Coordinates of C-alpha atoms in Angstrom, one line a residue:
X1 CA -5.1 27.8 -7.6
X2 CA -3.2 25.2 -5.2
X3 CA -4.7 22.9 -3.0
X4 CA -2.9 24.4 -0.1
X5 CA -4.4 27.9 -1.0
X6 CA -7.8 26.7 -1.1
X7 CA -9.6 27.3 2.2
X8 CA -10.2 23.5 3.3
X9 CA -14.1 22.7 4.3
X10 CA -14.5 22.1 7.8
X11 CA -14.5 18.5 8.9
X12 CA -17.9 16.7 7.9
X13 CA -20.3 16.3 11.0
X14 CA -20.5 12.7 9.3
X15 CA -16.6 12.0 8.3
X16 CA -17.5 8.3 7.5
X17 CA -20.4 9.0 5.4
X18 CA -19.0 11.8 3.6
X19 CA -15.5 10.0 3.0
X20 CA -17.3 6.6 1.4
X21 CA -19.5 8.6 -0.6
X22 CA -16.4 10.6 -2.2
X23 CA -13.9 7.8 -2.1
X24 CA -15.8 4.4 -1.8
X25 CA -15.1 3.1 -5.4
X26 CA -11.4 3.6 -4.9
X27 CA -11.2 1.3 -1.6
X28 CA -13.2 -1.1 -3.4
X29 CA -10.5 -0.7 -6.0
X30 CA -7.7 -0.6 -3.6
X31 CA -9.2 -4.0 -2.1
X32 CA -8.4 -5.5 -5.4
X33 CA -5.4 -4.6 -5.9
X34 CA -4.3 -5.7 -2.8
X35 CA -5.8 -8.9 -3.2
X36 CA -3.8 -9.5 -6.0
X37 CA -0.7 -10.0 -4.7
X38 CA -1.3 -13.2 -2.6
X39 CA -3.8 -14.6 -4.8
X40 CA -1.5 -16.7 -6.7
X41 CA 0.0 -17.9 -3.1
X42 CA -2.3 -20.5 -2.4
X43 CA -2.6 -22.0 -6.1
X44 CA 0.9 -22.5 -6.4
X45 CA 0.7 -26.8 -6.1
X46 CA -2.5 -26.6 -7.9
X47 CA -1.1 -24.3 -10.9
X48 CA 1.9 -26.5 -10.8
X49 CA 0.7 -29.7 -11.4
X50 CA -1.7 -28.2 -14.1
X51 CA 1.3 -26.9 -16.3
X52 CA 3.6 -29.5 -14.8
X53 CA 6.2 -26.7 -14.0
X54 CA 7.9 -26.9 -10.8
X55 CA 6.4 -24.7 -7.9
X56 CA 9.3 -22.2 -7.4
X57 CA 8.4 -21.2 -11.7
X58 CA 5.1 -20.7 -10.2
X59 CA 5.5 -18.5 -7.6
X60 CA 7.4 -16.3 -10.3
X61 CA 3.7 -15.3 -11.1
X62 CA 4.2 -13.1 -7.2
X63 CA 7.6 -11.7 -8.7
X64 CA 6.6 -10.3 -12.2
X65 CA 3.1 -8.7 -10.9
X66 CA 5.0 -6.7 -7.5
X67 CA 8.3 -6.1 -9.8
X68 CA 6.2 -4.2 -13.0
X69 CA 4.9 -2.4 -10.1
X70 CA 8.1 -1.6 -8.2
X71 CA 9.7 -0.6 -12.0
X72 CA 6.9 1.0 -13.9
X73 CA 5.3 3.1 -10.5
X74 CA 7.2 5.9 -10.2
X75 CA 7.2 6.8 -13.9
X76 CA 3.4 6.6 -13.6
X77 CA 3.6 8.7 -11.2
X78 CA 4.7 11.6 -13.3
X79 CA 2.0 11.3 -15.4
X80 CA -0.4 12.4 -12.7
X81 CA -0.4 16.2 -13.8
X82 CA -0.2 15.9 -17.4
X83 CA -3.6 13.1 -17.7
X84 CA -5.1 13.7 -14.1
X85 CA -6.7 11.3 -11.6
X86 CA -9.6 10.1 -14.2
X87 CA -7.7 9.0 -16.9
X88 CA -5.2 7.1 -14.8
X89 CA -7.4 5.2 -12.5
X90 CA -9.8 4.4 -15.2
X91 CA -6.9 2.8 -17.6
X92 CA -5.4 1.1 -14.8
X93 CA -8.5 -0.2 -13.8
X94 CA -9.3 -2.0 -17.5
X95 CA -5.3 -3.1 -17.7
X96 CA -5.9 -4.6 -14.6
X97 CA -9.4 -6.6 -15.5
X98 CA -6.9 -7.6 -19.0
X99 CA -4.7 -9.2 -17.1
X100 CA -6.7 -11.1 -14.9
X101 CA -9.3 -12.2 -17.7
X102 CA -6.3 -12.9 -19.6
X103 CA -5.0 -15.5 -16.6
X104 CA -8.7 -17.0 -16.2
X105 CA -8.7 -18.0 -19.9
X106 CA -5.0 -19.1 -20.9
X107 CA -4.0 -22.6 -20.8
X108 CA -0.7 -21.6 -21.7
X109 CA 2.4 -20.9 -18.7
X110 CA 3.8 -18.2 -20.4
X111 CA 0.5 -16.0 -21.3
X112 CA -0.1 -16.9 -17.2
X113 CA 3.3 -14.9 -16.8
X114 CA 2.8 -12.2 -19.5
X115 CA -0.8 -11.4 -17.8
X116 CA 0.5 -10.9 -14.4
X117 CA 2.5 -8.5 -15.7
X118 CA -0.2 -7.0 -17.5
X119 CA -2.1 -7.0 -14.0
X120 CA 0.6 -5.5 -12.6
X121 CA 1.3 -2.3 -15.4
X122 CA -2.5 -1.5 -14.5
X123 CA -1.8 -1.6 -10.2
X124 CA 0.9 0.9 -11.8
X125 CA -0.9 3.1 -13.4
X126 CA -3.8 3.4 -10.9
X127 CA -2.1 3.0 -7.9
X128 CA 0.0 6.6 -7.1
X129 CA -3.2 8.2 -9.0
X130 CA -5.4 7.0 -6.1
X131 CA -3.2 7.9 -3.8
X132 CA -2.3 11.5 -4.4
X133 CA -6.3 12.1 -5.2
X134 CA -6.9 11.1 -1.8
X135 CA -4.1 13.0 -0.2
X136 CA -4.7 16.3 -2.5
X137 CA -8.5 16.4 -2.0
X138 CA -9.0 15.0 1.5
X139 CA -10.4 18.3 4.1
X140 CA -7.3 19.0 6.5
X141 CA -9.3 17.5 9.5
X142 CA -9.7 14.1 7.8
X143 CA -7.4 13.5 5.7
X144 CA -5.1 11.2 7.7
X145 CA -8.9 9.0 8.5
X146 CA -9.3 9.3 4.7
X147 CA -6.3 7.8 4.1
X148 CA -6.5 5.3 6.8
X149 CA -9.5 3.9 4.9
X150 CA -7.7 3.5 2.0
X151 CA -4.6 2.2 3.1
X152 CA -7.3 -0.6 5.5
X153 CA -9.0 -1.4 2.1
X154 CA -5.4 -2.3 0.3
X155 CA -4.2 -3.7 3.3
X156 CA -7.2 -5.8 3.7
X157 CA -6.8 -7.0 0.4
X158 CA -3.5 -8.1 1.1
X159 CA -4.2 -10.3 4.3
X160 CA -7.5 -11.7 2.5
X161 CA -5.6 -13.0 -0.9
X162 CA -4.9 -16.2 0.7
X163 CA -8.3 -16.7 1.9
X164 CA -9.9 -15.2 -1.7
X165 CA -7.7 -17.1 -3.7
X166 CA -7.9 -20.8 -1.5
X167 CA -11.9 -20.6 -1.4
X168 CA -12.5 -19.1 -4.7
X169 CA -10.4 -22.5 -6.4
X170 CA -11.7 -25.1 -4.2
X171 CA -15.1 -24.0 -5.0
X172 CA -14.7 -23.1 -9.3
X173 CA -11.0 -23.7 -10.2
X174 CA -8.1 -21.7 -9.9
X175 CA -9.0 -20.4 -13.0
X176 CA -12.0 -18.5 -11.6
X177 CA -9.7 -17.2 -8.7
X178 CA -8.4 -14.3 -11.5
X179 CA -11.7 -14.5 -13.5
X180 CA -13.6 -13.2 -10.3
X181 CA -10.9 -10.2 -10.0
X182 CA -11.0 -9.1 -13.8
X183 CA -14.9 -8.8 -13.6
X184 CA -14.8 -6.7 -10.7
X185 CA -12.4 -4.4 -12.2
X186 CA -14.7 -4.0 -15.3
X187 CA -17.5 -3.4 -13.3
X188 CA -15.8 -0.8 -11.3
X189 CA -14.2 0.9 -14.0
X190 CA -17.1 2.9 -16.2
X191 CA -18.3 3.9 -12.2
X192 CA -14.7 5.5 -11.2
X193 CA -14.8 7.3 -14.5
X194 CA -18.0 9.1 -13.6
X195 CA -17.2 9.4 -10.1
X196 CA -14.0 11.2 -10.7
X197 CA -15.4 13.6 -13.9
X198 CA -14.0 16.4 -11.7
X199 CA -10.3 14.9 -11.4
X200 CA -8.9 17.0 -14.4
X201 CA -5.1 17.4 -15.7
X202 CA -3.5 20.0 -14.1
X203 CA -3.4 23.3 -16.1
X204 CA 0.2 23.4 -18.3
X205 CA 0.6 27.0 -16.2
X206 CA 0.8 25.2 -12.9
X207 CA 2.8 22.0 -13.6
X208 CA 6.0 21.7 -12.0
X209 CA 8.5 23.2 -14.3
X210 CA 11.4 21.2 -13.1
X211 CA 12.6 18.4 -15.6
X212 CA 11.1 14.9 -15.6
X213 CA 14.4 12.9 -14.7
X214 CA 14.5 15.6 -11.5
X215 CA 11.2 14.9 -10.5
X216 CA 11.6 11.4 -10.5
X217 CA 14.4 11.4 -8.1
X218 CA 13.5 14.2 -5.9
X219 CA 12.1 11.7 -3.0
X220 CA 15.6 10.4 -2.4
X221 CA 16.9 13.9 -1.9
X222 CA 18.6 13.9 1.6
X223 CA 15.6 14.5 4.3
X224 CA 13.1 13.3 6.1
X225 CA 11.0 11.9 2.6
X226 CA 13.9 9.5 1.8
X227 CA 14.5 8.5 5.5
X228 CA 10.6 7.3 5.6
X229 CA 11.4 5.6 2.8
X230 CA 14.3 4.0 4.3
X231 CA 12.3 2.9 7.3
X232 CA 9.4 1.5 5.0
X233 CA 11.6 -0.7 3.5
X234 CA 12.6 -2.3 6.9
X235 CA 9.1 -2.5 7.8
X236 CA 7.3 -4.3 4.7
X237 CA 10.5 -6.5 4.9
X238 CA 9.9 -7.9 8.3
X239 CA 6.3 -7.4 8.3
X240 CA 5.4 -8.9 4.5
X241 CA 8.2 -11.4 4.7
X242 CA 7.3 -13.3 8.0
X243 CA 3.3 -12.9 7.0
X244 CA 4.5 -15.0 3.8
X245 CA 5.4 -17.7 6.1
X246 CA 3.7 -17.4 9.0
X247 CA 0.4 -20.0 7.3
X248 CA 3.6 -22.5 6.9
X249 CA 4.7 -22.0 10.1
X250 CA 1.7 -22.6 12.3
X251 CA 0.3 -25.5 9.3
X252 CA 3.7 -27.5 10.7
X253 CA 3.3 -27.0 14.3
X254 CA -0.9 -27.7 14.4
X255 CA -1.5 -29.3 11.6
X256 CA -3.3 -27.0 10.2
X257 CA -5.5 -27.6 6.7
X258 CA -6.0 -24.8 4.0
X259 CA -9.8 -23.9 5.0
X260 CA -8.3 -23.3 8.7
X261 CA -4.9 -21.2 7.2
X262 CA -7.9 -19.2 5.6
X263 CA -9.5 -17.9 9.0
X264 CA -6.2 -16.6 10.0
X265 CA -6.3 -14.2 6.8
X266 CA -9.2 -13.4 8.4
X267 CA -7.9 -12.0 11.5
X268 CA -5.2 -10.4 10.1
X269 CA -7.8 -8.7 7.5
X270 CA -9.8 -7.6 10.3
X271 CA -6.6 -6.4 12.5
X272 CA -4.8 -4.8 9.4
X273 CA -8.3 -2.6 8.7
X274 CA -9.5 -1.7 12.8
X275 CA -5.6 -0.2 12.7
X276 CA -5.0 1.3 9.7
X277 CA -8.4 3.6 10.3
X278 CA -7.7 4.2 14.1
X279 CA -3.6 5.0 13.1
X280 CA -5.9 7.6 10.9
X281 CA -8.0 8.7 13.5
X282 CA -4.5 9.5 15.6
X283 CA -2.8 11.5 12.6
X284 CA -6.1 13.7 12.7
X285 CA -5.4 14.6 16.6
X286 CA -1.6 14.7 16.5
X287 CA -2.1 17.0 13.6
X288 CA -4.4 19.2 15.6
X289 CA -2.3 19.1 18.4
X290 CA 0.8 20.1 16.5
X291 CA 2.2 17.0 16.3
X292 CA 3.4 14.3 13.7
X293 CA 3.4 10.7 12.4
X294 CA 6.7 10.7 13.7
X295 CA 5.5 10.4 17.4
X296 CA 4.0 6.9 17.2
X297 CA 5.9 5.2 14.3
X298 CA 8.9 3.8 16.6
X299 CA 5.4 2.6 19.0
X300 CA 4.1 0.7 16.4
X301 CA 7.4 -0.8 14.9
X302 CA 7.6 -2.2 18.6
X303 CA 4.3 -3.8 18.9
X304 CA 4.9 -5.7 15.6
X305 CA 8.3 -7.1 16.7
X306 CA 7.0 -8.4 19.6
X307 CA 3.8 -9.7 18.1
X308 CA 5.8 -11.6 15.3
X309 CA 8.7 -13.1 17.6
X310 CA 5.6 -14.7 19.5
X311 CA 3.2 -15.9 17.1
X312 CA 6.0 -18.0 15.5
X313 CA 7.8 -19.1 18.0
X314 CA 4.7 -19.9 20.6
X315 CA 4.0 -23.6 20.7
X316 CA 0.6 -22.5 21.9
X317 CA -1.8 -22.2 18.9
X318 CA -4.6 -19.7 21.1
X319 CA -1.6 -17.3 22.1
X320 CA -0.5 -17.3 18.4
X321 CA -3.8 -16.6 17.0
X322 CA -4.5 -13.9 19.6
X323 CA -1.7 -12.0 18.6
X324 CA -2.1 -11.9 14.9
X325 CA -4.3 -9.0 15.3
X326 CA -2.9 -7.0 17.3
X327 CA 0.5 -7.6 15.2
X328 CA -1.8 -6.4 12.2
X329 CA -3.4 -3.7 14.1
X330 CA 0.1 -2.3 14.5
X331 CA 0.7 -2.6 10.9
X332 CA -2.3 -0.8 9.5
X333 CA -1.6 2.2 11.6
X334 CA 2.2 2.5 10.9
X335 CA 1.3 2.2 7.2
X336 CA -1.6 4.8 7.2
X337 CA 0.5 7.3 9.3
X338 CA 3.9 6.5 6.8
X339 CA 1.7 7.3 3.9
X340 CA 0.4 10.1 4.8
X341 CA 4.0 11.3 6.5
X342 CA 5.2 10.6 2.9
X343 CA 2.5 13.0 0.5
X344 CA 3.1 15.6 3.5
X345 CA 6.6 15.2 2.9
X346 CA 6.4 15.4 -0.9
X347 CA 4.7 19.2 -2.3
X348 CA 4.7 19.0 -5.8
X349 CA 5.8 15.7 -6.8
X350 CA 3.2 13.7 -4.3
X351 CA 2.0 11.2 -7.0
X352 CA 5.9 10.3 -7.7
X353 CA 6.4 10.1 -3.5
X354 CA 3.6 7.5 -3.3
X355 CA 4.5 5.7 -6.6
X356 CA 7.9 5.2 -4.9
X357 CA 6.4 4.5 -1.6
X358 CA 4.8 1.3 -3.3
X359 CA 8.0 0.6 -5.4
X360 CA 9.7 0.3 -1.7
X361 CA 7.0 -2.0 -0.7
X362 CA 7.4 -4.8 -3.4
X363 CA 10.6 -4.3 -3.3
X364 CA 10.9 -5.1 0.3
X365 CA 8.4 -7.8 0.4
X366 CA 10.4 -9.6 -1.9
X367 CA 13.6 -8.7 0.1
X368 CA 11.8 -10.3 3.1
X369 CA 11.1 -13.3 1.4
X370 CA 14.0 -14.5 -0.1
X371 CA 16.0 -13.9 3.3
X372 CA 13.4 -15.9 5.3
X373 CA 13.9 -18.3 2.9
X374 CA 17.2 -19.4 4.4
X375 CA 18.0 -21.5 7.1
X376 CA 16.3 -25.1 8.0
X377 CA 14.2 -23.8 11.0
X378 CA 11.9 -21.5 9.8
X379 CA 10.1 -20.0 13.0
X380 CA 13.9 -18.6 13.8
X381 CA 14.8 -17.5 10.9
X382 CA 11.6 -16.0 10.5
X383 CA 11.3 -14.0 14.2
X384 CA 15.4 -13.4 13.8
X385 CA 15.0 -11.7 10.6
X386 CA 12.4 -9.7 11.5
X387 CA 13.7 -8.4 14.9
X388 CA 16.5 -7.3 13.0
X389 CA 14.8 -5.5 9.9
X390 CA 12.3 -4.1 12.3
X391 CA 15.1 -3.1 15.1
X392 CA 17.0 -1.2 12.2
X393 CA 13.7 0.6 11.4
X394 CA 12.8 1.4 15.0
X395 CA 16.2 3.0 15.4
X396 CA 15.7 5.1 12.2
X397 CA 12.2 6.1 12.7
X398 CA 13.4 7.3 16.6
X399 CA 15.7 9.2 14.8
X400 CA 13.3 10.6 12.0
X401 CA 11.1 11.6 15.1
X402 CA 14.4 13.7 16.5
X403 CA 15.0 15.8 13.7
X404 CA 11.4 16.2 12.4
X405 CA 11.3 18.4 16.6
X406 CA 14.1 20.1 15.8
X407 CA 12.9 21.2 12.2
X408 CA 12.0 24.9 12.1
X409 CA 8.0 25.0 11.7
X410 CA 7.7 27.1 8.7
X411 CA 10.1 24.2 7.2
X412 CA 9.5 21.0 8.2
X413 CA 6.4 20.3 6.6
X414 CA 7.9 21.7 3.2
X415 CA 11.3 21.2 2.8
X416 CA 11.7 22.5 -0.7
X417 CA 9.2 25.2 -0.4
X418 CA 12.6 27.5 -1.4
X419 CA 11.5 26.5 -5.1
X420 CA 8.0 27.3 -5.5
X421 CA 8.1 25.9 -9.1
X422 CA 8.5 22.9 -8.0
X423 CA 7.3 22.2 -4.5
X424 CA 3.6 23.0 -4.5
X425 CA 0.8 20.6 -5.6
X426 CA -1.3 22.4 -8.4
X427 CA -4.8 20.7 -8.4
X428 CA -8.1 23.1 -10.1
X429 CA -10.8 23.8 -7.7
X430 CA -12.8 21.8 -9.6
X431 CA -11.2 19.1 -8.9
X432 CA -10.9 19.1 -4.8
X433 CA -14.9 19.9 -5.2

């Protein structure tokens, strides 16, 4: 039996309670994974000078964890039918506590390196497993807030790295920074695998039938999927890339020191996580109105160019800080309502969609970064960039918007449904219970 031919519960007189109690363990997961990626940001002179490497080997330590990711993800991804939710999330979770134990311990550069990557394979093999189990087993009515929730918890976790990372060190040693993530993951780990003792493999009579390589590259198919895509990468370009170097930015202009840098993680944690639920909250009634995603993402692309261009180049320090949130706020919900377009988009292969999804946002953060990285004034090349990246993806997702109204009904939610093989998610009804 399908997931789409299940009868979906009506929506919970408590959506909040009833979502946390089914998914709360994974945000908490998704929190740490997030967290993860700017952790190292922070330690860079302090790593440095402990190895006596130069700083641009250190922040190599960023490259190898979000490039495993952006390789190994989609791959993963297929694995989704075959072991299930369980299995995935569980082993990702313990690679992911190796990695960082292995970082808290080494004294050695290279095992630093090797356990990023190690951290990264488990992100990897967690990662698209979390995310089609949300989007497979959500009710109808709130699955775009139960997705908001989850993209707020990794988002969070992005914005609070910095902070994590910064306060953790100057308090233990940048040592304790990773030691502090691989405990958490062990203690979370033995509690996902009895929270998710329903998430089995799909049965072999229901797997897509199609072969692997296929499967894999069925997301860049011409369509709406790979379009999203498209426009994701100009997003997390712009919006990663100028976050990267926004603490540098407003450290030069104020004087800023690192406890101060920390507070702005905070309200861009707190913006980033308000958003990403309410852009949730706003799939939910588009949906219900007959709507989709599509109708606000060009709005919120707009809001975070304008927010950017005037954080870093305002000479006033309030008006910057004011508009970090709001310039996060716009950021949570275009990624909640782009996920959720994307494992709409993607029947049958949803796992793979988000695994690539993720691969698109490392991919693009790195892009960001290495082309804000040129040029001597970095508040301009920073807000040029970004106008540009996030112009390109206004213009694309206006466009998206265009054909997604003029897609038939019966079609534009399932663009493949013509193969029934392959285009349907096959999940037990054990499993969305």
């Amino acid at each position: 039996m399908t997931v789409d031919q299940i009868t979906q519960p009506a929506a919970p007189s408590r959506p909040w309670a009833d979502l946390t109690c089914r998914y709360g363990l994974l945000y908490v997961l998704l929190f740490l994974f997030g967290a993860e990626m700017y952790l190292v940001a922070p330690l860079l002179p302090t790593i440095s000078d402990d190895f006596g490497v130069p700083t641009t080997h250190v922040a190599a330590l960023v490259t190898v964890y979000v490039i495993v990711q952006a390789v190994a993800g989609p791959f993963q991804g297929l694995a989704y039918p075959i072991l299930g939710a369980r299995t995935l999330v569980v082993a990702g979770s313990l690679t992911f506590a190796a990695g960082n134990i292995l970082a808290a311990v080494t004294d050695h550069f290279a095992v630093l390196t090797l356990s990023r990557a190690i951290a990264g394979l488990g992100v990897s093999l967690a990662g698209p497993a979390i995310w089609a189990w949300i989007a497979n087993t959500a009710p109808e009515e709130v699955r775009g807030t139960a997705v908001g929730a989850a993209m707020g918890s990794f988002a969070v976790g992005q914005v609070c790295g910095v902070p994590i990372g910064a306060f953790v060190a100057s308090a233990a040693g940048w040592h304790w920074s990773f030691a502090v993530m691989g405990i958490s993951a062990v203690l979370a780990a033995p509690l996902l695998h009895f929270a998710l003792k329903h998430a089995r493999p799909t049965p072999v009579a229901d797997r897509d039938t199609a072969p692997q390589w296929k499967t894999l590259l069925r997301a860049w198919h011409p369509g709406l999927l790979r379009g999203t895509l498209l426009v994701t990468f100009g997003f997390h370009a712009a919006n990663l890339g100028a976050y990267t170097f926004l603490s540098e930015i407003l450290a030069d202009k104020h004087h800023l020191d690192v406890a101060q840098l920390g507070y702005i993680g905070a309200l861009s944690g707190a913006g980033m996580f308000v958003g990403a639920v309410a852009g949730g909250r706003i799939a939910d009634h588009l949906r219900r109105r007959g709507r989709t995603e599509y109708t606000v993402l060009p709005l919120w692309l707009l809001i975070v160019g304008a927010a950017i261009a005037v954080a870093v180049l305002s000479n006033q320090l309030w008006l910057s800080l004011a508009l970090v949130p709001v310039w996060f706020f716009a950021a949570g919900a275009f990624d909640t309502n782009q996920q959720t377009a994307v494992a709409r988009l993607s029947p049958g292969f949803t796992a793979v969609a988000l695994a690539w999804n993720l691969s698109v946002l490392y991919a693009a953060a790195a892009f960001g970064v290495w082309a804000m990285s040129a040029g001597t004034h970095r508040a301009g090349s920073v807000s040029g960039i970004a106008g540009v990246l996030l112009l390109l993806a206004f213009v694309g997702a206006t466009f998206l918007g265009v054909r997604q109204r003029k897609t038939p009904p019966s079609t534009k939610d399932r663009e493949d449904e013509a193969n029934p093989t392959s285009a349907v998610d096959h999940t037990s009804e054990s499993e969305v219970r």
